């Protein structure tokens, strides 16, 4: 191999690269003429390739679509170190880092994502940004880790809407001490255009930070002559939960702001959510801005609220207000921008008491309470926020609402506290988009026993217009509620003949932390819903955040809706996205949910868009427990679970996603499926964890294209021993239609699985009389990296398949990518299917194309596969279209080990291996393609062959390598013209063409090295990009 030190030339206009024999690679470096296509002169003695690109084109970027997966990096590791680009006059939409989405797990000390990045950016075009769409996922970082360290950009004369960090949304969990998001960021910003901002749309989620953690540390921007409406932090919405002592949001922020324009502000739209902070916590620590010559209406903090502490008894903010408001002008409101802070109020205190407005024929956008954000702490007994509010609202205009933007913060309330008590509105003939509660976001901490958010709410809603909803945008934050607390208790609405897009709960996003035992979000909710219009749903956009719930906690308990004759696109739960952290034992998301669904319309589903985030669940935790829906005569495209995407981290032993799910599905329409679009992310599961446990569906007479699991794409990282994806799945499938499959589009990503891990364990389906093109596993494409010893993809799979139709197959389109498997790893272990009377063109493995790189010793693709095949039809084959790519296998590696099929009475043209075309490069000593293959073949028909069309490409095999070792077939009574090997054409390792192929591959590796070298040297050469490539047209 040519070493980089052997390359000669001046490095500016020409490079000379020595080769073997007559081969020489000459690279001429000339200015780019605008033509991206280059000419290659191929004479087998010289190559010429020139390309220099100066001035990047539009939408240019330095790093685009970089998605590294970094696990267990060494000390002082960094993703980008010493990057110092000089970028002048970039075109529109240029960016330095676009779409960088690293996944970083368990980094070592002093690790950083970007270290020493010092770009000089002058005269960038509009919408330019330094970091766009950077979404790192950082878990368990070491001490002193930081996301951005030593970033010192110099930004001069940026265009409008320029920003330094746009759309940065890191998820940071369990950071070590002294961790920070931005450390030592010192930008120099001069003459920014209008609407420029330093941080736009930064929404980090930070959970369980260590002591002295901070979001922004040592940020010292110098901002001179900013344009109007400029701001330092815009739209920063961090969610901070369980921070340690001395934590702070902004520490040592010392901006220098000179000559700001009108309406400039330092912090605009900063909305942090901070729960359970420790002592000495502060929001802004050491903030020392220097503000010189600010224009009118400038402010340091915009949106400062009044503080009310220790009021006397019977105090109230508004008492006995009884306005009569008739025909008010547009945008009128009763209470706007009321944001009191109320601490330690006396008994019977209330914010609004006896408010009884009569509102008739209000104009558009009218509301009763707008922007009310009270903070209530340690209120006395019988306190309430709204007591005896009885509005009569008739014929409101569009977009009218009773409570808009109400965001109370309630901490340590006394017993019998409630937010809304005795609210009994009578709402008749509301206009479109009307709602009772819009944007209600209470924060409730340490409520007493029997506390409830809405008690005794008995509304009568008749003939609401389209898009009407009962609760829209309700986002309560509930921390440390007492026993038997509930969010909605005794809610019994009667909803008849609602218009389209009606929903009961829309945009409900409660945050529930440390709730007591027997707590529930919805208890005793028994709606009667009859004849809903299209797109009706019971729960839409429900996104609760549940942290440290007590035992027997559940999100929905005793929910028993009766849904009859729903319209198209109806669903029971739509957009439910709970965040569940540290749940207690026996916790479950849905317990005892027993809906009765009859005659649903097309596209109906039980759970749509359910995306829970589950972290550190206790033992025996489960997402769905005892869910027993009865679904009869569903329409086309119906599904039980659609778009379920849970994120599960550090689950306890025996945890499972679906436990005891026993649906009875009869006569489903076409394209019906049980689980569609299920994409769980599972990290660090405990022993015996499983995704689906005890799932025993009974499926009878499914229509065409029906499938049990469609689009299941779990991401599994660091699973414990004996972990499995599907355990004890025993479906009974009878008389499936054409193209039916058990698992379709299953694409798990499995990284660092423990010993004895397996993807499918104990899967024993009974499949009888399947239609044509039926298959057990279709489109299964797992990505498996660094599996432990004895790991296997399919273990103990024992399907019983009787009377399959033509073109049936057990595994179709299985394309695993396996990298760095451990010793004794195998793809299929102990697969013992019993196949009787298969139709023509049946095959066991069709289109299996694994990519296997750097396998360990004794690795094998198929181990202990012992199918029993009786009376196969013509053209049947065991392995069809198997095309593995195997690179750098270890010693004693083999493709097929211990394969012992028993084949009796095969038809004509039957074969064991058809179209097997492995590509094997750099195999080790004693490597072999087939080891210990001992088929028993009795009474085969004419033209039978054992291996047909086997064409391996083997490059650089070691000594003692062999293609077939220990092949001992037992062939009894074969017919005429039978042959053992037909059409086998292995490559000759000493042929001239193969030598040229090897030399070409060597040149390709060299060219890759050249590209890397020139990418590093492009800035020193004064050019934006230099690319070198070689195409050997004579060989290819």
PDB file of C-alpha atoms in Angstrom, residues 485-680:
ATOM      1  CA  UNK A 485     -55.609  13.326  44.344  1.00  0.00           C
ATOM      2  CA  UNK A 486     -56.911  13.484  40.825  1.00  0.00           C
ATOM      3  CA  UNK A 487     -56.876  15.947  37.970  1.00  0.00           C
ATOM      4  CA  UNK A 488     -60.397  15.345  36.738  1.00  0.00           C
ATOM      5  CA  UNK A 489     -62.807  13.657  39.186  1.00  0.00           C
ATOM      6  CA  UNK A 490     -66.395  12.786  38.477  1.00  0.00           C
ATOM      7  CA  UNK A 491     -66.432  14.385  35.090  1.00  0.00           C
ATOM      8  CA  UNK A 492     -69.480  13.010  33.337  1.00  0.00           C
ATOM      9  CA  UNK A 493     -70.103  15.057  30.230  1.00  0.00           C
ATOM     10  CA  UNK A 494     -72.937  14.159  27.937  1.00  0.00           C
ATOM     11  CA  UNK A 495     -71.883  14.990  24.407  1.00  0.00           C
ATOM     12  CA  UNK A 496     -74.440  14.488  21.668  1.00  0.00           C
ATOM     13  CA  UNK A 497     -74.111  15.328  17.996  1.00  0.00           C
ATOM     14  CA  UNK A 498     -70.952  17.401  18.241  1.00  0.00           C
ATOM     15  CA  UNK A 499     -69.531  18.950  15.065  1.00  0.00           C
ATOM     16  CA  UNK A 500     -66.369  17.788  13.281  1.00  0.00           C
ATOM     17  CA  UNK A 501     -62.990  17.814  15.032  1.00  0.00           C
ATOM     18  CA  UNK A 502     -64.657  17.826  18.446  1.00  0.00           C
ATOM     19  CA  UNK A 503     -62.599  16.503  21.322  1.00  0.00           C
ATOM     20  CA  UNK A 504     -63.017  16.176  25.085  1.00  0.00           C
ATOM     21  CA  UNK A 505     -59.455  16.976  26.145  1.00  0.00           C
ATOM     22  CA  UNK A 506     -57.188  18.779  23.651  1.00  0.00           C
ATOM     23  CA  UNK A 507     -53.648  19.823  24.392  1.00  0.00           C
ATOM     24  CA  UNK A 508     -53.722  18.707  28.025  1.00  0.00           C
ATOM     25  CA  UNK A 509     -50.076  18.634  29.131  1.00  0.00           C
ATOM     26  CA  UNK A 510     -49.851  18.106  32.876  1.00  0.00           C
ATOM     27  CA  UNK A 511     -46.526  17.760  34.640  1.00  0.00           C
ATOM     28  CA  UNK A 512     -46.955  15.387  37.627  1.00  0.00           C
ATOM     29  CA  UNK A 513     -44.043  14.876  40.042  1.00  0.00           C
ATOM     30  CA  UNK A 514     -43.987  12.714  43.204  1.00  0.00           C
ATOM     31  CA  UNK A 515     -47.692  11.969  43.366  1.00  0.00           C
ATOM     32  CA  UNK A 516     -49.001   9.852  46.283  1.00  0.00           C
ATOM     33  CA  UNK A 517     -50.410   6.335  46.098  1.00  0.00           C
ATOM     34  CA  UNK A 518     -53.524   5.599  44.066  1.00  0.00           C
ATOM     35  CA  UNK A 519     -53.057   8.845  42.205  1.00  0.00           C
ATOM     36  CA  UNK A 520     -54.588   9.004  38.768  1.00  0.00           C
ATOM     37  CA  UNK A 521     -54.939  11.592  36.060  1.00  0.00           C
ATOM     38  CA  UNK A 522     -58.426  10.676  34.935  1.00  0.00           C
ATOM     39  CA  UNK A 523     -60.627   8.752  37.407  1.00  0.00           C
ATOM     40  CA  UNK A 524     -64.154   7.643  36.772  1.00  0.00           C
ATOM     41  CA  UNK A 525     -64.389   9.369  33.434  1.00  0.00           C
ATOM     42  CA  UNK A 526     -67.351   7.722  31.753  1.00  0.00           C
ATOM     43  CA  UNK A 527     -68.298   9.745  28.706  1.00  0.00           C
ATOM     44  CA  UNK A 528     -71.137   8.615  26.548  1.00  0.00           C
ATOM     45  CA  UNK A 529     -70.253   9.514  22.982  1.00  0.00           C
ATOM     46  CA  UNK A 530     -72.798   8.827  20.274  1.00  0.00           C
ATOM     47  CA  UNK A 531     -72.538   9.601  16.569  1.00  0.00           C
ATOM     48  CA  UNK A 532     -69.431  11.748  16.626  1.00  0.00           C
ATOM     49  CA  UNK A 533     -68.423  13.573  13.444  1.00  0.00           C
ATOM     50  CA  UNK A 534     -65.185  12.914  11.540  1.00  0.00           C
ATOM     51  CA  UNK A 535     -61.830  13.249  13.281  1.00  0.00           C
ATOM     52  CA  UNK A 536     -63.488  13.027  16.697  1.00  0.00           C
ATOM     53  CA  UNK A 537     -61.255  11.892  19.531  1.00  0.00           C
ATOM     54  CA  UNK A 538     -61.536  11.461  23.278  1.00  0.00           C
ATOM     55  CA  UNK A 539     -58.033  12.624  24.246  1.00  0.00           C
ATOM     56  CA  UNK A 540     -56.059  14.736  21.754  1.00  0.00           C
ATOM     57  CA  UNK A 541     -52.618  16.115  22.388  1.00  0.00           C
ATOM     58  CA  UNK A 542     -52.415  14.888  25.987  1.00  0.00           C
ATOM     59  CA  UNK A 543     -48.768  15.194  27.024  1.00  0.00           C
ATOM     60  CA  UNK A 544     -48.373  14.607  30.753  1.00  0.00           C
ATOM     61  CA  UNK A 545     -44.977  14.637  32.423  1.00  0.00           C
ATOM     62  CA  UNK A 546     -44.983  12.152  35.352  1.00  0.00           C
ATOM     63  CA  UNK A 547     -41.939  11.978  37.658  1.00  0.00           C
ATOM     64  CA  UNK A 548     -41.480   9.769  40.761  1.00  0.00           C
ATOM     65  CA  UNK A 549     -45.068   8.574  41.044  1.00  0.00           C
ATOM     66  CA  UNK A 550     -46.018   6.309  43.962  1.00  0.00           C
ATOM     67  CA  UNK A 551     -46.985   2.646  43.754  1.00  0.00           C
ATOM     68  CA  UNK A 552     -50.041   1.575  41.768  1.00  0.00           C
ATOM     69  CA  UNK A 553     -49.933   4.856  39.886  1.00  0.00           C
ATOM     70  CA  UNK A 554     -51.753   4.924  36.596  1.00  0.00           C
ATOM     71  CA  UNK A 555     -52.520   7.564  34.032  1.00  0.00           C
ATOM     72  CA  UNK A 556     -55.952   6.370  32.994  1.00  0.00           C
ATOM     73  CA  UNK A 557     -57.855   4.199  35.490  1.00  0.00           C
ATOM     74  CA  UNK A 558     -61.289   2.770  34.934  1.00  0.00           C
ATOM     75  CA  UNK A 559     -61.819   4.538  31.655  1.00  0.00           C
ATOM     76  CA  UNK A 560     -64.667   2.651  30.005  1.00  0.00           C
ATOM     77  CA  UNK A 561     -65.930   4.628  27.058  1.00  0.00           C
ATOM     78  CA  UNK A 562     -68.688   3.237  24.913  1.00  0.00           C
ATOM     79  CA  UNK A 563     -68.042   4.299  21.351  1.00  0.00           C
ATOM     80  CA  UNK A 564     -70.576   3.359  18.703  1.00  0.00           C
ATOM     81  CA  UNK A 565     -70.521   4.247  15.033  1.00  0.00           C
ATOM     82  CA  UNK A 566     -67.592   6.668  15.086  1.00  0.00           C
ATOM     83  CA  UNK A 567     -66.858   8.611  11.902  1.00  0.00           C
ATOM     84  CA  UNK A 568     -63.661   8.272   9.853  1.00  0.00           C
ATOM     85  CA  UNK A 569     -60.296   8.970  11.476  1.00  0.00           C
ATOM     86  CA  UNK A 570     -61.819   8.593  14.953  1.00  0.00           C
ATOM     87  CA  UNK A 571     -59.442   7.577  17.706  1.00  0.00           C
ATOM     88  CA  UNK A 572     -59.592   7.042  21.453  1.00  0.00           C
ATOM     89  CA  UNK A 573     -56.210   8.534  22.358  1.00  0.00           C
ATOM     90  CA  UNK A 574     -54.522  10.884  19.859  1.00  0.00           C
ATOM     91  CA  UNK A 575     -51.213  12.583  20.435  1.00  0.00           C
ATOM     92  CA  UNK A 576     -50.753  11.281  23.977  1.00  0.00           C
ATOM     93  CA  UNK A 577     -47.116  11.963  24.846  1.00  0.00           C
ATOM     94  CA  UNK A 578     -46.496  11.371  28.550  1.00  0.00           C
ATOM     95  CA  UNK A 579     -43.060  11.757  30.077  1.00  0.00           C
ATOM     96  CA  UNK A 580     -42.712   9.224  32.928  1.00  0.00           C
ATOM     97  CA  UNK A 581     -39.610   9.283  35.144  1.00  0.00           C
ATOM     98  CA  UNK A 582     -38.886   7.051  38.145  1.00  0.00           C
ATOM     99  CA  UNK A 583     -42.287   5.419  38.441  1.00  0.00           C
ATOM    100  CA  UNK A 584     -42.890   3.111  41.417  1.00  0.00           C
ATOM    101  CA  UNK A 585     -43.544  -0.642  41.268  1.00  0.00           C
ATOM    102  CA  UNK A 586     -46.602  -1.886  39.418  1.00  0.00           C
ATOM    103  CA  UNK A 587     -46.937   1.465  37.675  1.00  0.00           C
ATOM    104  CA  UNK A 588     -48.751   1.405  34.397  1.00  0.00           C
ATOM    105  CA  UNK A 589     -49.853   3.946  31.827  1.00  0.00           C
ATOM    106  CA  UNK A 590     -53.214   2.423  30.947  1.00  0.00           C
ATOM    107  CA  UNK A 591     -54.841   0.079  33.483  1.00  0.00           C
ATOM    108  CA  UNK A 592     -58.180  -1.560  33.053  1.00  0.00           C
ATOM    109  CA  UNK A 593     -58.950   0.205  29.809  1.00  0.00           C
ATOM    110  CA  UNK A 594     -61.734  -1.866  28.304  1.00  0.00           C
ATOM    111  CA  UNK A 595     -63.279   0.025  25.422  1.00  0.00           C
ATOM    112  CA  UNK A 596     -66.029  -1.544  23.398  1.00  0.00           C
ATOM    113  CA  UNK A 597     -65.624  -0.418  19.802  1.00  0.00           C
ATOM    114  CA  UNK A 598     -68.193  -1.542  17.250  1.00  0.00           C
ATOM    115  CA  UNK A 599     -68.337  -0.682  13.564  1.00  0.00           C
ATOM    116  CA  UNK A 600     -65.585   1.920  13.477  1.00  0.00           C
ATOM    117  CA  UNK A 601     -65.078   3.860  10.243  1.00  0.00           C
ATOM    118  CA  UNK A 602     -61.924   3.810   8.098  1.00  0.00           C
ATOM    119  CA  UNK A 603     -58.578   4.802   9.611  1.00  0.00           C
ATOM    120  CA  UNK A 604     -59.962   4.289  13.120  1.00  0.00           C
ATOM    121  CA  UNK A 605     -57.395   3.463  15.767  1.00  0.00           C
ATOM    122  CA  UNK A 606     -57.352   2.927  19.523  1.00  0.00           C
ATOM    123  CA  UNK A 607     -54.058   4.682  20.256  1.00  0.00           C
ATOM    124  CA  UNK A 608     -52.677   7.176  17.702  1.00  0.00           C
ATOM    125  CA  UNK A 609     -49.501   9.135  18.153  1.00  0.00           C
ATOM    126  CA  UNK A 610     -48.810   7.836  21.663  1.00  0.00           C
ATOM    127  CA  UNK A 611     -45.200   8.823  22.414  1.00  0.00           C
ATOM    128  CA  UNK A 612     -44.400   8.255  26.070  1.00  0.00           C
ATOM    129  CA  UNK A 613     -40.952   8.938  27.467  1.00  0.00           C
ATOM    130  CA  UNK A 614     -40.293   6.457  30.295  1.00  0.00           C
ATOM    131  CA  UNK A 615     -37.127   6.737  32.420  1.00  0.00           C
ATOM    132  CA  UNK A 616     -36.111   4.547  35.364  1.00  0.00           C
ATOM    133  CA  UNK A 617     -39.341   2.589  35.737  1.00  0.00           C
ATOM    134  CA  UNK A 618     -39.591   0.238  38.730  1.00  0.00           C
ATOM    135  CA  UNK A 619     -39.968  -3.543  38.645  1.00  0.00           C
ATOM    136  CA  UNK A 620     -43.025  -5.012  36.946  1.00  0.00           C
ATOM    137  CA  UNK A 621     -43.701  -1.654  35.300  1.00  0.00           C
ATOM    138  CA  UNK A 622     -45.636  -1.838  32.080  1.00  0.00           C
ATOM    139  CA  UNK A 623     -47.015   0.611  29.567  1.00  0.00           C
ATOM    140  CA  UNK A 624     -50.268  -1.179  28.803  1.00  0.00           C
ATOM    141  CA  UNK A 625     -51.633  -3.622  31.407  1.00  0.00           C
ATOM    142  CA  UNK A 626     -54.836  -5.536  31.098  1.00  0.00           C
ATOM    143  CA  UNK A 627     -55.895  -3.833  27.914  1.00  0.00           C
ATOM    144  CA  UNK A 628     -58.599  -6.071  26.491  1.00  0.00           C
ATOM    145  CA  UNK A 629     -60.357  -4.262  23.671  1.00  0.00           C
ATOM    146  CA  UNK A 630     -63.085  -6.000  21.757  1.00  0.00           C
ATOM    147  CA  UNK A 631     -62.908  -4.865  18.151  1.00  0.00           C
ATOM    148  CA  UNK A 632     -65.481  -6.156  15.700  1.00  0.00           C
ATOM    149  CA  UNK A 633     -65.820  -5.315  12.017  1.00  0.00           C
ATOM    150  CA  UNK A 634     -63.234  -2.550  11.825  1.00  0.00           C
ATOM    151  CA  UNK A 635     -62.939  -0.631   8.547  1.00  0.00           C
ATOM    152  CA  UNK A 636     -59.870  -0.577   6.290  1.00  0.00           C
ATOM    153  CA  UNK A 637     -56.530   0.631   7.646  1.00  0.00           C
ATOM    154  CA  UNK A 638     -57.743   0.125  11.220  1.00  0.00           C
ATOM    155  CA  UNK A 639     -55.039  -0.478  13.792  1.00  0.00           C
ATOM    156  CA  UNK A 640     -54.865  -0.998  17.531  1.00  0.00           C
ATOM    157  CA  UNK A 641     -51.667   0.982  18.192  1.00  0.00           C
ATOM    158  CA  UNK A 642     -50.563   3.553  15.591  1.00  0.00           C
ATOM    159  CA  UNK A 643     -47.541   5.763  15.897  1.00  0.00           C
ATOM    160  CA  UNK A 644     -46.575   4.556  19.372  1.00  0.00           C
ATOM    161  CA  UNK A 645     -43.035   5.805  19.984  1.00  0.00           C
ATOM    162  CA  UNK A 646     -42.074   5.334  23.622  1.00  0.00           C
ATOM    163  CA  UNK A 647     -38.627   6.252  24.877  1.00  0.00           C
ATOM    164  CA  UNK A 648     -37.689   3.817  27.668  1.00  0.00           C
ATOM    165  CA  UNK A 649     -34.470   4.328  29.647  1.00  0.00           C
ATOM    166  CA  UNK A 650     -33.184   2.209  32.546  1.00  0.00           C
ATOM    167  CA  UNK A 651     -36.236   0.039  33.049  1.00  0.00           C
ATOM    168  CA  UNK A 652     -36.191  -2.325  36.045  1.00  0.00           C
ATOM    169  CA  UNK A 653     -36.232  -6.112  35.923  1.00  0.00           C
ATOM    170  CA  UNK A 654     -39.211  -7.819  34.344  1.00  0.00           C
ATOM    171  CA  UNK A 655     -40.266  -4.528  32.766  1.00  0.00           C
ATOM    172  CA  UNK A 656     -42.291  -4.827  29.612  1.00  0.00           C
ATOM    173  CA  UNK A 657     -43.972  -2.498  27.184  1.00  0.00           C
ATOM    174  CA  UNK A 658     -47.123  -4.495  26.560  1.00  0.00           C
ATOM    175  CA  UNK A 659     -48.221  -7.012  29.203  1.00  0.00           C
ATOM    176  CA  UNK A 660     -51.309  -9.126  29.034  1.00  0.00           C
ATOM    177  CA  UNK A 661     -52.610  -7.519  25.873  1.00  0.00           C
ATOM    178  CA  UNK A 662     -55.215  -9.959  24.598  1.00  0.00           C
ATOM    179  CA  UNK A 663     -57.230  -8.330  21.853  1.00  0.00           C
ATOM    180  CA  UNK A 664     -59.896 -10.268  20.071  1.00  0.00           C
ATOM    181  CA  UNK A 665     -59.940  -9.139  16.439  1.00  0.00           C
ATOM    182  CA  UNK A 666     -62.516 -10.628  14.119  1.00  0.00           C
ATOM    183  CA  UNK A 667     -63.072  -9.861  10.453  1.00  0.00           C
ATOM    184  CA  UNK A 668     -60.701  -6.905  10.141  1.00  0.00           C
ATOM    185  CA  UNK A 669     -60.656  -5.033   6.833  1.00  0.00           C
ATOM    186  CA  UNK A 670     -57.669  -4.790   4.484  1.00  0.00           C
ATOM    187  CA  UNK A 671     -54.392  -3.307   5.709  1.00  0.00           C
ATOM    188  CA  UNK A 672     -55.418  -3.898   9.331  1.00  0.00           C
ATOM    189  CA  UNK A 673     -52.557  -4.270  11.768  1.00  0.00           C
ATOM    190  CA  UNK A 674     -52.159  -4.728  15.511  1.00  0.00           C
ATOM    191  CA  UNK A 675     -49.083  -2.518  16.002  1.00  0.00           C
ATOM    192  CA  UNK A 676     -48.270   0.090  13.337  1.00  0.00           C
ATOM    193  CA  UNK A 677     -45.394   2.512  13.535  1.00  0.00           C
ATOM    194  CA  UNK A 678     -44.237   1.353  16.957  1.00  0.00           C
ATOM    195  CA  UNK A 679     -40.771   2.882  17.406  1.00  0.00           C
ATOM    196  CA  UNK A 680     -39.618   2.477  20.990  1.00  0.00           C
TER     197      UNK A 680
END
